[in-house]
Short mmCIF file of C-alpha atoms in Angstrom, two decimals:
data_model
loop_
_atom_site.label_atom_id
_atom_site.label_comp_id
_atom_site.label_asym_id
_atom_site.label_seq_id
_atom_site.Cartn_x
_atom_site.Cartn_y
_atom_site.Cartn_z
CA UNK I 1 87.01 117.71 97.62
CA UNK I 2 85.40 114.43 97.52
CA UNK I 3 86.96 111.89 100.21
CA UNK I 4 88.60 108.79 99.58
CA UNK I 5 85.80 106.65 100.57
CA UNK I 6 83.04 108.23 98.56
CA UNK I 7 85.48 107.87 94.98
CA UNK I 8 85.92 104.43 96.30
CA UNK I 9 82.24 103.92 96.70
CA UNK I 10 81.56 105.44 93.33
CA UNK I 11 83.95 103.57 91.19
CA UNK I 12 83.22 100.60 93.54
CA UNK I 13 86.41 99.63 94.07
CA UNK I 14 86.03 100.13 98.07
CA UNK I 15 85.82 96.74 99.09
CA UNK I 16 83.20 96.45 102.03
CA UNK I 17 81.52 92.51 100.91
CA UNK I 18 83.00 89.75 102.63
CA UNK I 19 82.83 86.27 101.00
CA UNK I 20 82.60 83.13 103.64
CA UNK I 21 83.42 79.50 103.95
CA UNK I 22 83.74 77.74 107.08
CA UNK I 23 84.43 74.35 108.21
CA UNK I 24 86.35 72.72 111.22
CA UNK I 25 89.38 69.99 111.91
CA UNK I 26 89.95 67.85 114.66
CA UNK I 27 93.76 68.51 115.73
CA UNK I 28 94.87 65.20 115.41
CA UNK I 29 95.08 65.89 111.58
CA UNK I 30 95.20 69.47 111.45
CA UNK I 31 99.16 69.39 110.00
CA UNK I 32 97.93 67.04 106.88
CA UNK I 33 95.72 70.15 106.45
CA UNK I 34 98.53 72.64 106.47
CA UNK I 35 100.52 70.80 104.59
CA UNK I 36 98.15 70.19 101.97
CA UNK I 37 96.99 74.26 102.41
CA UNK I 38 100.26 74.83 101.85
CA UNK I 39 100.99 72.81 98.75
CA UNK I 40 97.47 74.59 97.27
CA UNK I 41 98.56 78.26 97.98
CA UNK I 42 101.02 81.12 97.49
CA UNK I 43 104.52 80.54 99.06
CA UNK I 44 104.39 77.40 98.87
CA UNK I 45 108.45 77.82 99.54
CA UNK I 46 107.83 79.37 102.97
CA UNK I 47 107.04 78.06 106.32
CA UNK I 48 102.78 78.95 107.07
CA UNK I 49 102.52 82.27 108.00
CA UNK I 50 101.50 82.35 111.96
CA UNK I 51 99.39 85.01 113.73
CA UNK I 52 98.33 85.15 117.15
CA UNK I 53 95.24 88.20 117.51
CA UNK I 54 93.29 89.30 120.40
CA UNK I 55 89.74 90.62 119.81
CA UNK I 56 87.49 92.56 121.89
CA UNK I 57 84.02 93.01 120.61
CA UNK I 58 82.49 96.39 121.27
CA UNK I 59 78.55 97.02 121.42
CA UNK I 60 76.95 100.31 121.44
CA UNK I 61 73.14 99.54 122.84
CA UNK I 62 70.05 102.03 121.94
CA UNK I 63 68.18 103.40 125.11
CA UNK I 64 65.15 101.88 123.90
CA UNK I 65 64.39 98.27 122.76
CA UNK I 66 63.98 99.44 119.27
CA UNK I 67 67.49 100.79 118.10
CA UNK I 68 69.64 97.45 116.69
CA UNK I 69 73.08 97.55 119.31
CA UNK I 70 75.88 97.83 116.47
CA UNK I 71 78.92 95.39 117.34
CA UNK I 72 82.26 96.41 116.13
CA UNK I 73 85.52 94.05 116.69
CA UNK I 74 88.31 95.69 117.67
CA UNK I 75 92.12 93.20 116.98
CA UNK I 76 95.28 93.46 117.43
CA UNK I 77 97.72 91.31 116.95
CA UNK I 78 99.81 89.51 119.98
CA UNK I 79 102.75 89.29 117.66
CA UNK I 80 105.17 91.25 117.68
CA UNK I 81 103.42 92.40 121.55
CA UNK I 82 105.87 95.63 121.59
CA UNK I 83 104.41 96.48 118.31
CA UNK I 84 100.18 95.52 117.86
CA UNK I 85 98.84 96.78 115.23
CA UNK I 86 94.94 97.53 115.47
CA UNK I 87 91.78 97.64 113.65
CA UNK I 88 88.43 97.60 114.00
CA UNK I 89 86.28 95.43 111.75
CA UNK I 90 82.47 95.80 111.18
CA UNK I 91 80.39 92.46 110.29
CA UNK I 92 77.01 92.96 109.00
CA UNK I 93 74.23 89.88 108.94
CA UNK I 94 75.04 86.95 106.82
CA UNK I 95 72.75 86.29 103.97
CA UNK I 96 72.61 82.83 103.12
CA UNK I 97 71.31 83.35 99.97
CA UNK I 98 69.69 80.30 98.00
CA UNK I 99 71.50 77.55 96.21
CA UNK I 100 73.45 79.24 93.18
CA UNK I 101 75.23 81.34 95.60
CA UNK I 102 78.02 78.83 97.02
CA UNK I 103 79.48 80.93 99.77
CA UNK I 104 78.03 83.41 103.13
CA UNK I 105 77.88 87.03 102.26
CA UNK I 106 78.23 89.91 104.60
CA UNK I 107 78.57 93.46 104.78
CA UNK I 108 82.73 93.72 105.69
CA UNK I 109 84.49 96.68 106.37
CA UNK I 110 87.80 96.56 107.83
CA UNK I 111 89.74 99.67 108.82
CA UNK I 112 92.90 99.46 110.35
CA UNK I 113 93.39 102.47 112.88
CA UNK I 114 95.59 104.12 115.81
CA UNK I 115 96.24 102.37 119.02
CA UNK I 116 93.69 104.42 121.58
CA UNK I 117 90.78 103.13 119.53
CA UNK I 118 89.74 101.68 122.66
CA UNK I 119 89.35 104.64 124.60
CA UNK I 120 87.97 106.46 121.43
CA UNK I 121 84.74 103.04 121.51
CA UNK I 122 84.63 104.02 124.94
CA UNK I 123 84.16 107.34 124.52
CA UNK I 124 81.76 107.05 121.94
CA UNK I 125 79.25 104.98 124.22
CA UNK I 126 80.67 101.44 123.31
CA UNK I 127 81.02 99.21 125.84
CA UNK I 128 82.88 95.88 125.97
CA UNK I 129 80.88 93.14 125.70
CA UNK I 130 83.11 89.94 124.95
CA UNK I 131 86.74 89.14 123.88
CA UNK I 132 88.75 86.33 123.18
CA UNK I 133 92.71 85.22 121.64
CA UNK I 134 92.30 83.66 118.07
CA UNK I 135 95.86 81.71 117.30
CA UNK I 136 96.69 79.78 114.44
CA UNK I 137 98.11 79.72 110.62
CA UNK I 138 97.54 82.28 107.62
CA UNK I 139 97.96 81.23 103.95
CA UNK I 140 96.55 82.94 100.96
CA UNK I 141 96.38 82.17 97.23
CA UNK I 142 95.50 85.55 95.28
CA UNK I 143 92.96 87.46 97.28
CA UNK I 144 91.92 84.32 98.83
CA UNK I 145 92.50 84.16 102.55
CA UNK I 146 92.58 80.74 104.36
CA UNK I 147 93.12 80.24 108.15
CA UNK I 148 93.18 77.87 110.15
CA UNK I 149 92.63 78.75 113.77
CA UNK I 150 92.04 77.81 117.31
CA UNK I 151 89.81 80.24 119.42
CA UNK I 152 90.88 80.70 123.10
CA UNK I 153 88.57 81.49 126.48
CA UNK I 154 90.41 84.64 128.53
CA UNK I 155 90.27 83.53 131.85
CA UNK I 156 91.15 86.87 133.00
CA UNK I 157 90.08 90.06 131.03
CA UNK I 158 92.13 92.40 129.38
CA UNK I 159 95.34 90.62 129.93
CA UNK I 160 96.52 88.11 126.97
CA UNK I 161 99.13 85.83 128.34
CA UNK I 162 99.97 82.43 127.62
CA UNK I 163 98.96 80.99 131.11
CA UNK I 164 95.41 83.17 130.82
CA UNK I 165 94.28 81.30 128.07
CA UNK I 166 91.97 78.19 127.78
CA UNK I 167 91.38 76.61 124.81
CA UNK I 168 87.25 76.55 123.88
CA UNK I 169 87.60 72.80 121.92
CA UNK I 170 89.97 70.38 120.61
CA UNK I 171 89.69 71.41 117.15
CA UNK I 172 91.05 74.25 114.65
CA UNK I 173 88.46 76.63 112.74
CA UNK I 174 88.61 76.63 109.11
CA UNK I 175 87.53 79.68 106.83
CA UNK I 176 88.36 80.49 103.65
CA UNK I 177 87.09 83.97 102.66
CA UNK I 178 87.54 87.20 100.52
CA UNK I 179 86.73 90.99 101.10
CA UNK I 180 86.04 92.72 97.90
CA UNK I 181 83.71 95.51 96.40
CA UNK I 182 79.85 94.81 95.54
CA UNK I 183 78.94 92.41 93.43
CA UNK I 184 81.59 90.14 92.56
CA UNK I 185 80.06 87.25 92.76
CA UNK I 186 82.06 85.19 90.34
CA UNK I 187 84.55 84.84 93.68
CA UNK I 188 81.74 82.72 95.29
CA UNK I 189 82.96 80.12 92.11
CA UNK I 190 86.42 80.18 92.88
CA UNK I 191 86.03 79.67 96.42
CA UNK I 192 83.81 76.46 95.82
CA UNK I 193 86.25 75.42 93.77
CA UNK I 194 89.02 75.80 95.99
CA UNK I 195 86.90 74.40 98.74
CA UNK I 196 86.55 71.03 96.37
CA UNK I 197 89.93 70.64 96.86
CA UNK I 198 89.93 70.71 100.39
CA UNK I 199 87.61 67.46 101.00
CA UNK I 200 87.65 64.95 102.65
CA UNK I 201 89.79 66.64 105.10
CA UNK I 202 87.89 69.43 105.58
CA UNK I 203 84.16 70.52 104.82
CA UNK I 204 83.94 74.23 103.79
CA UNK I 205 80.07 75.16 103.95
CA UNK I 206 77.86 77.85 104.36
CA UNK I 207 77.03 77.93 107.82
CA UNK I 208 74.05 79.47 108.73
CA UNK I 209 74.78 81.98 111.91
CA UNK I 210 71.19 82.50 112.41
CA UNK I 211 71.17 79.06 113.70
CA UNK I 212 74.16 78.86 116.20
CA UNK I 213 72.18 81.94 117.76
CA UNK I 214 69.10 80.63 118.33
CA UNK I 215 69.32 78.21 121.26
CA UNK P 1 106.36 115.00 107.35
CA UNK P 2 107.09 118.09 110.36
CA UNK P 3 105.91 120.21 112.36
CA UNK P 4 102.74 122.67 111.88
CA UNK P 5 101.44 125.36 112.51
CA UNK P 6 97.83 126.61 111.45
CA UNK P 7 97.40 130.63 111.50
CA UNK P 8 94.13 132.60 111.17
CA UNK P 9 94.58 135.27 109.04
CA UNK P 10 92.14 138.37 109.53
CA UNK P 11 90.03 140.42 106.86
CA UNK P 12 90.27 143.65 107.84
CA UNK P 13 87.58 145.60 107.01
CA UNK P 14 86.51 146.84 103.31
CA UNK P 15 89.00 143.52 101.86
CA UNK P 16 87.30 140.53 100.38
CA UNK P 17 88.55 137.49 101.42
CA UNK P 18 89.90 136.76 98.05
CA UNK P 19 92.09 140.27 97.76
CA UNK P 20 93.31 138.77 101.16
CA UNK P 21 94.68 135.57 100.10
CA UNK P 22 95.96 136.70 97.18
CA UNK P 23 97.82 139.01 98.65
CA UNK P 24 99.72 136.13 101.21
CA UNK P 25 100.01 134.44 97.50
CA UNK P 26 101.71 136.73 96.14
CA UNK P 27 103.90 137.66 99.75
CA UNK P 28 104.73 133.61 99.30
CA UNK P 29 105.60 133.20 95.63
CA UNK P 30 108.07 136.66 96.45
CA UNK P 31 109.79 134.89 99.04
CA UNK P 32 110.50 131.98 96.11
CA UNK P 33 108.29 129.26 97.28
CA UNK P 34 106.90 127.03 93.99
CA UNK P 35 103.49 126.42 93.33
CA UNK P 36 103.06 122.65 94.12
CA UNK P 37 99.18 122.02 93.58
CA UNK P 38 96.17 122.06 95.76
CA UNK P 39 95.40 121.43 98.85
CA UNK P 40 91.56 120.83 100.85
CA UNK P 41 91.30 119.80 104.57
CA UNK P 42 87.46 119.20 105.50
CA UNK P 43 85.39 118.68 108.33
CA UNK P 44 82.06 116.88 109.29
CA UNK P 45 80.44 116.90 112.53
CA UNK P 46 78.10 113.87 113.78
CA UNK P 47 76.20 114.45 116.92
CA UNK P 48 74.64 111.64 119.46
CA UNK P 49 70.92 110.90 119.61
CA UNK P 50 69.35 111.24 122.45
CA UNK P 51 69.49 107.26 122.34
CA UNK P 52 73.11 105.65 123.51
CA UNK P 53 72.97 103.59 126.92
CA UNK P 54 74.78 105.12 129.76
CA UNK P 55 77.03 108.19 127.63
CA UNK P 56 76.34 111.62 127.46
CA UNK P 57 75.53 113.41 124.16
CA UNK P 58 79.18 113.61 122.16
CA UNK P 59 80.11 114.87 119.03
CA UNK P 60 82.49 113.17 116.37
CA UNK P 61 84.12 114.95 114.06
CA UNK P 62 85.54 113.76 110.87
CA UNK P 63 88.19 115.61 109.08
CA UNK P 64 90.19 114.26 106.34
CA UNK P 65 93.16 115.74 104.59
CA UNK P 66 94.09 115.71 100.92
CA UNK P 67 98.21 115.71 102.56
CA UNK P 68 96.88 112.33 104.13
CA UNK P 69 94.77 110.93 101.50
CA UNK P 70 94.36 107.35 102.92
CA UNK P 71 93.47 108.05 106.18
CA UNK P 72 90.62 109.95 108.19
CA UNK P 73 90.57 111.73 111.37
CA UNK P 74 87.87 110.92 114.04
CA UNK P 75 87.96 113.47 116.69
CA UNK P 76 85.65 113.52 119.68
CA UNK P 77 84.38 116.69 121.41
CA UNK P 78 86.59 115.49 124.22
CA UNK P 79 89.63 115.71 122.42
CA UNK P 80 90.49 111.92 121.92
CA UNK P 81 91.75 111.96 117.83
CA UNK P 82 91.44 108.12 116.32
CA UNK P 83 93.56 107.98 113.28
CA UNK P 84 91.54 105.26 110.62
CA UNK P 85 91.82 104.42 107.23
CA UNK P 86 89.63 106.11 105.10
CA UNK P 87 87.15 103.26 105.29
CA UNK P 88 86.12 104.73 108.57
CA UNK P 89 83.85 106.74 106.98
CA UNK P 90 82.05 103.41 105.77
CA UNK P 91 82.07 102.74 109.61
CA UNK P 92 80.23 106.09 110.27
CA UNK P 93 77.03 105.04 108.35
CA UNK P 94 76.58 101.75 109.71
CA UNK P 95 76.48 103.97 112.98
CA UNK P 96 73.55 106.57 111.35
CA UNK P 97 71.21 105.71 114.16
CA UNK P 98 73.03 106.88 116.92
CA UNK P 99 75.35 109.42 115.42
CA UNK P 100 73.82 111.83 112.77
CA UNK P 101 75.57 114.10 110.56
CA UNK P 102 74.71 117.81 111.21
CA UNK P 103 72.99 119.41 108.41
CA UNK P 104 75.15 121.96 107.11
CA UNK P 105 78.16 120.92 109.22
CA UNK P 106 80.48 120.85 106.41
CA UNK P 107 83.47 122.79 106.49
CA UNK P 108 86.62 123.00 104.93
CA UNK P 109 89.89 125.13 104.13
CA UNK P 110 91.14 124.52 100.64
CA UNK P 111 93.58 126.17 98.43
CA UNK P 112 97.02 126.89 97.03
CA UNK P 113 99.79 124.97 98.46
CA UNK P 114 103.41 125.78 98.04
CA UNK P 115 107.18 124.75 98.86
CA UNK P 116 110.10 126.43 99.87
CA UNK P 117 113.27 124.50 100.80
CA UNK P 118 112.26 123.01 104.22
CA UNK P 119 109.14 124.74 104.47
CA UNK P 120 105.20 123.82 102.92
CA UNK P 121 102.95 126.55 102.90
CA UNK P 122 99.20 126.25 102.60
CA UNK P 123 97.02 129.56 102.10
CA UNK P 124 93.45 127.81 102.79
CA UNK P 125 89.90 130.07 102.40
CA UNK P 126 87.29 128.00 104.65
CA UNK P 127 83.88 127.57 103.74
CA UNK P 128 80.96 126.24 104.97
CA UNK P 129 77.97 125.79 102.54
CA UNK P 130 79.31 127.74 100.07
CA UNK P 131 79.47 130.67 102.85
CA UNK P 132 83.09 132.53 103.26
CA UNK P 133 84.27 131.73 106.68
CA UNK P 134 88.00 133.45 106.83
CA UNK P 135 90.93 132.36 105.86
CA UNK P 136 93.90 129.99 107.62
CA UNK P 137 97.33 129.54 106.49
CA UNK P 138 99.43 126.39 107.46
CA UNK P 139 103.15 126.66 108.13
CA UNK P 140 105.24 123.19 108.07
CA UNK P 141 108.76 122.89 108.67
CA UNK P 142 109.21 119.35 107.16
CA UNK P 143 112.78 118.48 109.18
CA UNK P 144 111.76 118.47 112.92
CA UNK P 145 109.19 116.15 114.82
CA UNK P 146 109.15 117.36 118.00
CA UNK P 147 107.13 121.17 117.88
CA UNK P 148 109.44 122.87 121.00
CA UNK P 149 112.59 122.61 118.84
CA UNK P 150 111.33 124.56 116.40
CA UNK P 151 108.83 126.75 117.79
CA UNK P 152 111.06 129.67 117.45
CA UNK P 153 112.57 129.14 114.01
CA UNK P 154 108.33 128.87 113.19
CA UNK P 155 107.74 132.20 114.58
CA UNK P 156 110.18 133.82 112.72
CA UNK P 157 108.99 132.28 109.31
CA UNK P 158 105.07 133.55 110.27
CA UNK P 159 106.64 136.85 111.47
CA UNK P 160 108.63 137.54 108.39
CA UNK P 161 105.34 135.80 106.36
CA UNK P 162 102.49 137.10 107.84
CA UNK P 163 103.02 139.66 110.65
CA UNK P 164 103.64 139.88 113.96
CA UNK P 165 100.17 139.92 114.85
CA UNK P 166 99.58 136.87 113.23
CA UNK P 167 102.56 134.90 114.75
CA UNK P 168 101.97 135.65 118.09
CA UNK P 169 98.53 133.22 118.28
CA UNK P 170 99.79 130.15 119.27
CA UNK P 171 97.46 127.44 119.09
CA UNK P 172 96.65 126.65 122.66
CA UNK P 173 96.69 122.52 121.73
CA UNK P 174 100.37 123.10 120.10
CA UNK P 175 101.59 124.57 123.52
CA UNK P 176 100.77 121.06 125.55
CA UNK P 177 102.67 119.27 122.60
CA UNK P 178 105.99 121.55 122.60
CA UNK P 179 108.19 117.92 123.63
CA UNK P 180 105.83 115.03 122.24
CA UNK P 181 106.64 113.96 118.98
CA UNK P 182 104.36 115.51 116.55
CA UNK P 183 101.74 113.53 114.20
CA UNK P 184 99.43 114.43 111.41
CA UNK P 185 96.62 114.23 113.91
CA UNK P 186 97.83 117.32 115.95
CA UNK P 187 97.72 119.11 112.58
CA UNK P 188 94.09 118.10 112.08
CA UNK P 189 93.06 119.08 115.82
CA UNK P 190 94.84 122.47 115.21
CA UNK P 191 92.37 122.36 112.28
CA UNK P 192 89.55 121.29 114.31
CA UNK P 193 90.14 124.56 116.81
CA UNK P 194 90.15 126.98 114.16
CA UNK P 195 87.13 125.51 112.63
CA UNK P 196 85.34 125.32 115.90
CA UNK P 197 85.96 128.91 116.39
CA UNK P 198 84.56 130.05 112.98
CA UNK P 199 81.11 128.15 113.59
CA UNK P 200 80.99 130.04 117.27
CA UNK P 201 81.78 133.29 115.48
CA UNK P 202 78.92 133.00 112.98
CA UNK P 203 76.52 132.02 115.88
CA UNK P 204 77.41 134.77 117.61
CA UNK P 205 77.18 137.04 114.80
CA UNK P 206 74.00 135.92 113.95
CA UNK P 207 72.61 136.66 117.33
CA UNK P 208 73.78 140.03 117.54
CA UNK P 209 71.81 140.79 113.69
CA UNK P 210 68.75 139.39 115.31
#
């Protein structure tokens, strides 16, 4: 029997590509945003969808120099806390790509899985290497996504509360992105001109990763 | 979804496997089950490179089932079963320099699968590499979650089904789960034994030809 993933690879219809935009608002105006995000997307009749997530970012490091350490993100969400559900989410490098391409590209795959995937990393060799609270509003319009998000320090490890929590800046991360199989690159289009629509509040761009790394 | 039970069923001696199975078929489709399709459960082992920081060498297995067909099973060598979508396999190759699939390690049970009233019945012939391995039948008993509450109701089904002989093997992972409520992963690590003790009987095996 062939698996799921492998017919999914085959007919491409597994989607593993993630498309990126990213941008950033100052709080002071980040509910003309929303409002406006929610005028421009699905459910338009409902209040923004909230989320609150916790991610821990797992490495698993090579003995010698030479092996790449592979970094998967483990979330769950805060809200409902009786009730997280998890998954783990693998980001490849971002490939800027030259000036036809309008958005990031990146190797995606998310898998949602059972709560001991933890231990499981753990297990495996992973170790923890950072993790931080991620808090803010959800819209979509088709298989668009659009957050907009504040990222939060953990003051203590491990332990998500509301008094634990620092937040890293006074404004609200803005992507817009979509996962989808290979090479469907007309999205890119769409998301530009979605993005359009956006400005002056906001500034959707490609931002080059490679650069916030090197310091 | 209920509880399970997986059974190995012997060969005995100057039977092919296939006589075998077709003779638990034909027990099954006596008793009035229906035919209700195929089934395949399947296994693949990955093993640790000498080169992971800090963790001795483990093994990940990855077993999917056509009952589950969204979902994958990642079980490590010391016990711990993650439950995934099937995307985890994706997950598994960006991972290809520190865990390697075995060559050869592929495994699986498929076959007939059947239903009568409460019950599913699975009559599986495993293989690996196009090699026989023996044959494993599942018995489910789709009202019950919790595997103590049933256990003996089970035993009568296998006894009546497949022998006494057969029935009394309990799997020794079901008897630590007899009050937990029972999941789709205990059915794949019940899998996961039985596979595990085919591969050790053909190493053995081969030995003593040598």
């Amino acid at each position: 029997m062939e698996n799921t993933f492998s017919v999914g690879l085959k007919n491409n219809i597994a989607p593993q590509q993630e498309y990126l935009l990213q941008g950033s608002i100052v709080d002071l105006h980040r509910d003309v945003l929303l409002h406006r995000l929610r005028g421009l997307c699905d459910n338009a009749d409902k209040q923004p969808e909230t989320f609150s997530d916790h991610e821990m970012v797992f490495v698993l490091r090579g003995a010698t120099a030479q092996q790449n350490p592979v970094l998967f993100r483990v979330r769950r969400s805060l809200d409902p806390p009786d009730d997280p559900s998890w998954h783990i989410r693998y980001l490849g490098t971002s490939e800027i790509g030259d000036k036809n391409r309008h958005t990031l590209v990146r190797a995606c795959f998310d898998v949602a899985c059972s709560n001991n995937v933890v231990k499981f990393l753990n297990e495996m060799g992973f170790r923890s290497d950072h993790e931080y609270c991620v808090k803010g509003y959800f819209f979509h319009k088709g298989r668009m996504k659009v957050t907009v998000s504040k990222i939060y320090r953990m003051v203590q490890t491990g332990t998500p509360d509301g008094n634990t929590q620092e937040a890293m800046t006074q404004s609200s991360l803005v992507e817009l992105s979509v996962v989808a199989p290979a090479g469907q690159e007309q999205i890119a289009d769409d998301m530009k001109n979605f993005a359009e629509q956006l400005k002056p509040l906001v500034q959707l761009e490609k931002v080059d990763q490679k650069r916030l790394s090197v310091q | 979804m209920g509880v399970v039970c997986v059974y190995f069923y012997p060969v005995p001696e100057g039977k092919s496997g296939q006589q075998v199975v077709d003779g638990i078929q034909k027990q099954i489709e006596l008793l009035g089950a229906v035919k209700t399709g195929n089934f395949c459960v399947d296994c693949e082992t990955f093993q640790a490179g000498s080169g992971i920081q800090n963790t001795p060498q483990r093994q990940v297995n990855i077993l999917h089932s056509s009952e589950q067909p969204a979902s994958c099973f990642a079980i490590l060598d010391t016990g711990t079963c993650l439950v995934a979508d099937a995307l985890f396999d994706g997950l598994m190759q960006k991972l290809k320099h520190y865990y390697q699939q075995r060559k050869g390690s592929k495994i699986e049970s498929k076959g007939q699968r059947y239903e009568y009233g409460d019950f599913i019945f699975k009559v599986g012939s495993v293989s690996q590499a196009s090699n026989f391995k023996g044959i494993l039948v599942e018995i489910e008993y789709c009202p019950c979650v919790v595997a103590g509450d049933c256990m003996n109701l089970m035993k009568e089904m296998s006894q009546s089904l497949l022998g006494s002989a057969v029935a009394e093997q309990q799997s020794s992972f079901l008897k630590t789960k007899t009050d937990m409520i029972y999941t789709p992963a205990d059915t794949m690590s019940q899998y996961l034994e039985h596979f595990n003790n085919f591969k050790k009987a053909t190493s053995v095996n081969q030995a003593m030809n040598r």
